[in-house]
Every structure is written in structure tokens, then in C-alpha cells.
Amino acid sequence: MKLAERVHRFRAQARGALSVVSASLRDPRSWRVLPEFSRGGVYADSLQDQPVASDRRPDEPPNPLWDFFVNRDEGPGIWKWEHYFEVYQRHLRQFVGEPVDLLEIGIFSGGSLDMWADYFGTECHVHGVDIDPSCTNYERENVSVYVGDQEDRTFWAQVKRKVRAFDIVIDDGGHTTEQQIVTLEEVLPHLRPGGVYIGEDVHGTMNRFTAFAAGLVTRLNEDVGDWNAMEPTSFQRSVHSIHFYPYLVVIEKRLAPPSRFTCARHGTEWNPIPMRPE
């Protein structure tokens, strides 16, 4: 590894460590996992590519979002990492053809507004947020644009008064960690049951937004009550799952809150089966 790369990695790790320490001061329980947090990062750095067993790949189902993207030869531009499209299809395809309110933060050239409207269909209303007032030029039937700073909680209060709730939120906005954290804090309670949040362009090791999302994971694993019948916390009743991908964080809301988490047993034999004599 070149010296410049080592210095860059050290600085990123130092910033991330300071972020974790700062959070730990507010929640003393976090101190207990700092060694394992560091251990996981060291292990990830040491993990080598696995040999490819076969060049065969299963046939992938059609992905209309990818088709729209690669065939966008003219008109308002779309700027996305190509590996995002498999993630979009995995988490959003259940909304196709349904009445859906989608919020995209970060409009830029407006091409993705067209892409979402094409993908989800005529029952979709696309809501765009951008700090640039000229983005209001993209407003049309079933496309609304709100101008403001995504780090401004007063702005979010205004947006949420205008829109009852969202089914999908895609944060492709300013990309600073504080913007991403504030946005998630404001929109997650405003997602409908079964809704999906996607935070894009979460770059760098020891990213502060990644640390924030990892803090959510610790609460997703919280256990309260009897071992065989845990009482879900408010967060567990609301959030179904949290997914990490390269540069992406995806959070899915629950359709219905669980009454409890039950660890059930089925069967009659529980001890290891004795070895038969030779």
C-alpha cells in the first residue's frame, strides 16, 4: 500500500473513531463494543478475494430501472453508481403499479424523476427536494418539488405538513454526514408501514453516517424480557430490517408491528444422537 493511501486510511479511521467515541460518551454501553468494532475493520482489511468457482451466472430477471438508465441517450441526465440498480430492484419492485409517494432528495438534472415515474407507473407521485430554486422547473403533473436545505429541520416540518407520508425516500442530496443523519431522523417516522428508506453515496471507511446507522442496528438487536419471548421495543416494532451495501444504507419499515419475538421449539429429541457402535 502506498504511503498516501496509508495516510488517507489513517485519517478516515481517526475521524470515525472520534465519532464513535463521541457517541459512546452519550451512551456508555457503546464502550463495551469498541474493541470488536475495531477488530471487524481490521478483519475486513485483511480479507482476500475468494476464488471464483464458476463463470456461470443465473439468469437475472429484467430490471426496468437499469434498462431506463442505460437507454437514456438524451434529455435530463441521470448520474448513478451502476451497482445501485440491483439494490433498487430488490427493495422497491413491490411498489410497481401501486399508489406510491416517493421522495428523492437531490434533483440535479432531473433525469431520475423521469426514471422513478416510468418505473412505478401512473399511480406514483414523485416528490423532489433540492436546495437550488431552479429545480422547480421540473414540476409537472405527479411531480412536486420543494426547495430547501435538507439539514434544516424547519424545512422538513414544512414538507411533512404538505405530504401526509412517504412510501419511499431516496437521499441523494448533499451527501455530508450531518445532512444524511438529520434527513434520516426526520423522514424515518414519516415513512408509511412497509416503506423503504435508501441513503446513497455513503463513502469512506469510518463514515459518521455509517456509525449512526450501526447504532440503529444495535437497537434492532436489543432484547427485553424473557429469553423465549422478548417484548419488542418501539424501534423493533417500527423497523423491520437494516441493510448495508457498498455506498448504500437501506432501512425497511414493518407492515405490522410484532407483538413479541418468540423462540419456539419443535421436535422431541434435543440431545446429540449417540454414536452407534462399530
CSV table of C-alpha atoms in Angstrom, one decimal:
chain,number,residue,atom,x,y,z
A,1,MET,CA,0.0,0.0,0.0
A,2,LYS,CA,1.4,3.4,-0.9
A,3,LEU,CA,2.2,6.0,1.8
A,4,ALA,CA,-0.6,8.4,0.6
A,5,GLU,CA,-3.2,5.6,0.8
A,6,ARG,CA,-2.0,4.7,4.3
A,7,VAL,CA,-2.3,8.3,5.4
A,8,HIS,CA,-5.7,8.6,3.9
A,9,ARG,CA,-6.9,5.4,5.6
A,10,PHE,CA,-5.4,6.6,9.0
A,11,ARG,CA,-7.2,9.9,8.8
A,12,ALA,CA,-10.5,8.3,7.9
A,13,GLN,CA,-10.2,5.8,10.8
A,14,ALA,CA,-9.3,8.6,13.2
A,15,ARG,CA,-12.3,10.6,12.2
A,16,GLY,CA,-14.5,7.6,12.5
A,17,ALA,CA,-13.0,6.6,15.9
A,18,LEU,CA,-13.7,10.2,17.2
A,19,SER,CA,-17.3,9.9,16.0
A,20,VAL,CA,-17.7,6.5,17.8
A,21,VAL,CA,-16.1,7.9,21.0
A,22,SER,CA,-18.4,10.9,20.9
A,23,ALA,CA,-21.5,8.7,20.6
A,24,SER,CA,-20.1,6.5,23.3
A,25,LEU,CA,-20.0,9.4,25.7
A,26,ARG,CA,-23.7,9.8,25.3
A,27,ASP,CA,-24.3,6.0,25.6
A,28,PRO,CA,-21.9,4.2,27.9
A,29,ARG,CA,-23.0,0.8,26.6
A,30,SER,CA,-21.1,1.6,23.4
A,31,TRP,CA,-17.8,1.4,25.1
A,32,ARG,CA,-18.1,-2.3,25.5
A,33,VAL,CA,-18.1,-3.0,21.8
A,34,LEU,CA,-15.3,-0.6,20.7
A,35,PRO,CA,-12.7,-3.4,20.6
A,36,GLU,CA,-14.9,-5.6,18.4
A,37,PHE,CA,-15.8,-2.6,16.2
A,38,SER,CA,-12.1,-2.1,15.5
A,39,ARG,CA,-11.5,-5.8,15.2
A,40,GLY,CA,-14.1,-6.0,12.5
A,41,GLY,CA,-12.5,-3.3,10.5
A,42,VAL,CA,-9.1,-4.9,10.7
A,43,TYR,CA,-10.5,-8.2,9.6
A,44,ALA,CA,-12.3,-6.6,6.6
A,45,ASP,CA,-9.0,-5.1,5.5
A,46,SER,CA,-7.3,-8.4,5.7
A,47,LEU,CA,-10.0,-10.4,3.9
A,48,GLN,CA,-8.8,-11.7,0.5
A,49,ASP,CA,-10.9,-12.3,-2.6
A,50,GLN,CA,-12.3,-15.8,-2.8
A,51,PRO,CA,-11.5,-17.9,-5.9
A,52,VAL,CA,-14.3,-17.9,-8.5
A,53,ALA,CA,-15.8,-21.4,-8.6
A,54,SER,CA,-17.6,-21.0,-11.9
A,55,ASP,CA,-18.2,-18.4,-14.6
A,56,ARG,CA,-21.8,-19.4,-14.9
A,57,ARG,CA,-24.3,-16.8,-13.6
A,58,PRO,CA,-28.0,-17.4,-13.1
A,59,ASP,CA,-30.3,-15.6,-15.5
A,60,GLU,CA,-31.1,-12.3,-13.9
A,61,PRO,CA,-34.7,-11.1,-14.0
A,62,PRO,CA,-35.5,-8.0,-16.1
A,63,ASN,CA,-34.7,-4.7,-14.3
A,64,PRO,CA,-36.7,-1.9,-15.9
A,65,LEU,CA,-34.7,0.8,-13.9
A,66,TRP,CA,-31.5,-0.4,-15.4
A,67,ASP,CA,-33.0,-0.5,-18.9
A,68,PHE,CA,-34.2,3.0,-18.5
A,69,PHE,CA,-30.8,4.2,-17.2
A,70,VAL,CA,-28.7,2.6,-19.9
A,71,ASN,CA,-31.0,3.8,-22.7
A,72,ARG,CA,-31.0,7.4,-21.5
A,73,ASP,CA,-29.2,8.8,-24.5
A,74,GLU,CA,-30.7,12.3,-24.4
A,75,GLY,CA,-32.8,14.5,-22.2
A,76,PRO,CA,-32.3,15.3,-18.4
A,77,GLY,CA,-29.3,13.3,-17.1
A,78,ILE,CA,-29.2,10.5,-14.6
A,79,TRP,CA,-26.0,10.1,-12.6
A,80,LYS,CA,-25.9,6.9,-10.5
A,81,TRP,CA,-23.4,4.2,-9.5
A,82,GLU,CA,-24.3,1.2,-11.6
A,83,HIS,CA,-24.4,-1.3,-8.7
A,84,TYR,CA,-27.3,0.7,-7.2
A,85,PHE,CA,-29.8,-0.7,-9.7
A,86,GLU,CA,-29.7,-4.3,-8.4
A,87,VAL,CA,-30.4,-2.9,-4.9
A,88,TYR,CA,-33.3,-0.7,-6.2
A,89,GLN,CA,-34.9,-3.7,-7.9
A,90,ARG,CA,-34.5,-5.8,-4.8
A,91,HIS,CA,-36.1,-3.4,-2.3
A,92,LEU,CA,-38.6,-1.4,-4.5
A,93,ARG,CA,-40.2,-3.7,-7.0
A,94,GLN,CA,-43.1,-4.5,-4.7
A,95,PHE,CA,-44.3,-0.9,-5.2
A,96,VAL,CA,-44.5,-1.1,-9.0
A,97,GLY,CA,-48.1,-0.3,-10.2
A,98,GLU,CA,-49.2,0.8,-6.7
A,99,PRO,CA,-50.2,4.2,-5.4
A,100,VAL,CA,-46.9,5.4,-4.1
A,101,ASP,CA,-45.4,8.6,-2.7
A,102,LEU,CA,-41.7,8.7,-3.5
A,103,LEU,CA,-39.4,11.4,-2.1
A,104,GLU,CA,-36.0,11.9,-3.8
A,105,ILE,CA,-33.6,14.4,-2.2
A,106,GLY,CA,-31.2,15.8,-4.7
A,107,ILE,CA,-32.7,16.6,-8.1
A,108,PHE,CA,-29.7,17.9,-10.1
A,109,SER,CA,-30.6,17.5,-13.8
A,110,GLY,CA,-34.0,15.9,-13.1
A,111,GLY,CA,-33.5,12.7,-15.0
A,112,SER,CA,-34.1,10.4,-12.1
A,113,LEU,CA,-37.5,12.0,-11.6
A,114,ASP,CA,-38.4,10.6,-15.0
A,115,MET,CA,-36.9,7.2,-14.2
A,116,TRP,CA,-38.9,6.8,-11.0
A,117,ALA,CA,-42.2,7.9,-12.6
A,118,ASP,CA,-41.6,5.5,-15.5
A,119,TYR,CA,-40.7,2.6,-13.2
A,120,PHE,CA,-43.6,2.9,-10.7
A,121,GLY,CA,-46.3,3.9,-13.1
A,122,THR,CA,-49.1,6.4,-13.3
A,123,GLU,CA,-50.2,5.9,-9.6
A,124,CYS,CA,-46.8,7.2,-8.4
A,125,HIS,CA,-46.4,10.8,-7.2
A,126,VAL,CA,-42.7,11.9,-7.1
A,127,HIS,CA,-41.7,14.5,-4.6
A,128,GLY,CA,-38.3,16.1,-5.2
A,129,VAL,CA,-36.2,18.1,-2.7
A,130,ASP,CA,-33.3,20.4,-3.8
A,131,ILE,CA,-31.6,23.5,-2.5
A,132,ASP,CA,-31.5,25.0,-6.0
A,133,PRO,CA,-34.7,27.0,-6.7
A,134,SER,CA,-34.3,26.4,-10.5
A,135,CYS,CA,-35.3,22.8,-9.8
A,136,THR,CA,-38.9,23.9,-9.6
A,137,ASN,CA,-38.8,23.8,-13.4
A,138,TYR,CA,-39.2,20.1,-13.2
A,139,GLU,CA,-42.6,20.3,-11.6
A,140,ARG,CA,-45.4,18.8,-13.6
A,141,GLU,CA,-48.4,16.5,-13.0
A,142,ASN,CA,-47.5,13.9,-10.4
A,143,VAL,CA,-44.1,15.6,-9.8
A,144,SER,CA,-43.8,18.1,-6.9
A,145,VAL,CA,-40.6,20.0,-6.0
A,146,TYR,CA,-39.7,21.5,-2.6
A,147,VAL,CA,-36.8,23.9,-2.3
A,148,GLY,CA,-34.8,23.9,0.9
A,149,ASP,CA,-31.8,22.7,2.9
A,150,GLN,CA,-32.1,19.0,4.0
A,151,GLU,CA,-30.1,19.8,7.2
A,152,ASP,CA,-32.9,22.3,8.2
A,153,ARG,CA,-35.4,20.7,10.5
A,154,THR,CA,-37.8,23.6,10.0
A,155,PHE,CA,-37.8,22.9,6.3
A,156,TRP,CA,-38.7,19.2,6.9
A,157,ALA,CA,-41.5,20.3,9.2
A,158,GLN,CA,-42.9,22.3,6.2
A,159,VAL,CA,-42.6,19.4,3.8
A,160,LYS,CA,-44.3,17.0,6.2
A,161,ARG,CA,-47.2,19.3,6.6
A,162,LYS,CA,-47.7,19.2,2.8
A,163,VAL,CA,-47.2,15.4,2.4
A,164,ARG,CA,-49.0,13.1,4.8
A,165,ALA,CA,-46.5,10.3,4.5
A,166,PHE,CA,-44.0,8.7,2.1
A,167,ASP,CA,-43.6,5.1,0.9
A,168,ILE,CA,-40.1,5.5,-0.4
A,169,VAL,CA,-37.3,8.0,0.5
A,170,ILE,CA,-34.1,8.2,-1.5
A,171,ASP,CA,-31.4,10.5,-0.1
A,172,ASP,CA,-29.1,11.5,-3.0
A,173,GLY,CA,-28.7,15.1,-1.7
A,174,GLY,CA,-25.7,17.0,-0.3
A,175,HIS,CA,-24.0,13.8,1.0
A,176,THR,CA,-22.5,15.3,4.1
A,177,THR,CA,-22.9,13.0,7.1
A,178,GLU,CA,-24.8,15.6,9.1
A,179,GLN,CA,-27.2,16.1,6.2
A,180,GLN,CA,-27.7,12.4,6.0
A,181,ILE,CA,-28.3,12.0,9.7
A,182,VAL,CA,-30.7,14.8,10.1
A,183,THR,CA,-32.7,13.7,7.0
A,184,LEU,CA,-33.0,10.1,8.3
A,185,GLU,CA,-34.1,11.3,11.7
A,186,GLU,CA,-36.7,13.5,10.1
A,187,VAL,CA,-38.1,11.1,7.4
A,188,LEU,CA,-38.0,7.7,9.1
A,189,PRO,CA,-41.0,8.4,11.3
A,190,HIS,CA,-42.8,9.8,8.2
A,191,LEU,CA,-42.4,6.6,6.3
A,192,ARG,CA,-45.6,4.5,6.0
A,193,PRO,CA,-45.7,0.9,7.2
A,194,GLY,CA,-43.8,-1.2,4.7
A,195,GLY,CA,-41.9,1.9,3.5
A,196,VAL,CA,-38.3,1.9,2.3
A,197,TYR,CA,-35.5,4.4,3.0
A,198,ILE,CA,-32.3,4.4,0.9
A,199,GLY,CA,-29.3,6.5,1.8
A,200,GLU,CA,-27.0,6.9,-1.1
A,201,ASP,CA,-23.3,7.7,-1.6
A,202,VAL,CA,-22.2,6.7,1.9
A,203,HIS,CA,-18.5,6.8,1.1
A,204,GLY,CA,-15.3,6.1,3.1
A,205,THR,CA,-14.2,3.8,5.9
A,206,MET,CA,-15.3,5.1,9.4
A,207,ASN,CA,-18.0,7.2,7.8
A,208,ARG,CA,-20.0,9.0,10.5
A,209,PHE,CA,-23.3,8.2,8.9
A,210,THR,CA,-22.4,4.6,8.8
A,211,ALA,CA,-21.6,4.8,12.5
A,212,PHE,CA,-25.1,6.3,13.1
A,213,ALA,CA,-26.8,3.6,11.1
A,214,ALA,CA,-24.7,0.9,13.0
A,215,GLY,CA,-26.1,2.5,16.2
A,216,LEU,CA,-29.6,1.8,14.9
A,217,VAL,CA,-28.6,-1.9,14.3
A,218,THR,CA,-27.6,-2.2,18.0
A,219,ARG,CA,-31.1,-1.2,18.9
A,220,LEU,CA,-32.6,-3.6,16.3
A,221,ASN,CA,-30.9,-6.4,18.3
A,222,GLU,CA,-32.0,-5.3,21.7
A,223,ASP,CA,-33.5,-8.0,23.9
A,224,VAL,CA,-36.0,-7.1,26.6
A,225,GLY,CA,-37.9,-9.7,28.7
A,226,ASP,CA,-37.9,-13.4,29.0
A,227,TRP,CA,-35.4,-15.3,26.8
A,228,ASN,CA,-38.1,-17.3,24.9
A,229,ALA,CA,-40.5,-14.4,24.5
A,230,MET,CA,-38.9,-11.0,24.0
A,231,GLU,CA,-41.0,-7.8,24.2
A,232,PRO,CA,-40.3,-5.7,21.1
A,233,THR,CA,-39.1,-2.2,21.7
A,234,SER,CA,-40.7,0.8,19.9
A,235,PHE,CA,-37.9,0.7,17.4
A,236,GLN,CA,-38.2,-3.0,16.8
A,237,ARG,CA,-42.0,-2.6,16.3
A,238,SER,CA,-41.4,0.1,13.6
A,239,VAL,CA,-38.2,-1.1,11.8
A,240,HIS,CA,-38.1,-4.4,10.0
A,241,SER,CA,-34.5,-4.5,8.8
A,242,ILE,CA,-31.4,-2.6,8.0
A,243,HIS,CA,-29.2,-3.4,5.0
A,244,PHE,CA,-25.7,-2.3,4.1
A,245,TYR,CA,-24.3,-2.3,0.6
A,246,PRO,CA,-21.3,-0.6,-0.9
A,247,TYR,CA,-22.1,3.2,-0.6
A,248,LEU,CA,-25.8,2.4,0.4
A,249,VAL,CA,-27.8,2.0,3.6
A,250,VAL,CA,-31.4,0.7,3.2
A,251,ILE,CA,-33.9,0.6,6.0
A,252,GLU,CA,-37.3,-1.1,5.7
A,253,LYS,CA,-40.3,-0.3,7.9
A,254,ARG,CA,-42.6,-3.1,9.2
A,255,LEU,CA,-46.0,-3.6,7.6
A,256,ALA,CA,-47.4,-4.5,11.1
A,257,PRO,CA,-45.7,-4.4,14.5
A,258,PRO,CA,-44.9,-7.8,16.1
A,259,SER,CA,-46.5,-8.4,19.5
A,260,ARG,CA,-43.4,-10.3,20.7
A,261,PHE,CA,-40.4,-12.2,19.4
A,262,THR,CA,-40.9,-15.9,20.3
A,263,CYS,CA,-38.2,-18.6,20.3
A,264,ALA,CA,-40.2,-21.7,19.6
A,265,ARG,CA,-39.2,-25.4,19.8
A,266,HIS,CA,-40.5,-28.1,17.6
A,267,GLY,CA,-39.5,-31.8,17.8
A,268,THR,CA,-38.9,-34.3,20.6
A,269,GLU,CA,-35.1,-35.1,20.7
A,270,TRP,CA,-32.7,-32.4,21.9
A,271,ASN,CA,-29.5,-34.2,22.9
A,272,PRO,CA,-26.9,-35.3,20.4
A,273,ILE,CA,-27.7,-38.7,18.9
A,274,PRO,CA,-25.4,-41.3,20.4
A,275,MET,CA,-22.8,-42.8,18.1
A,276,ARG,CA,-23.6,-46.3,17.0
A,277,PRO,CA,-21.0,-49.0,17.9
A,278,GLU,CA,-18.9,-50.2,15.0
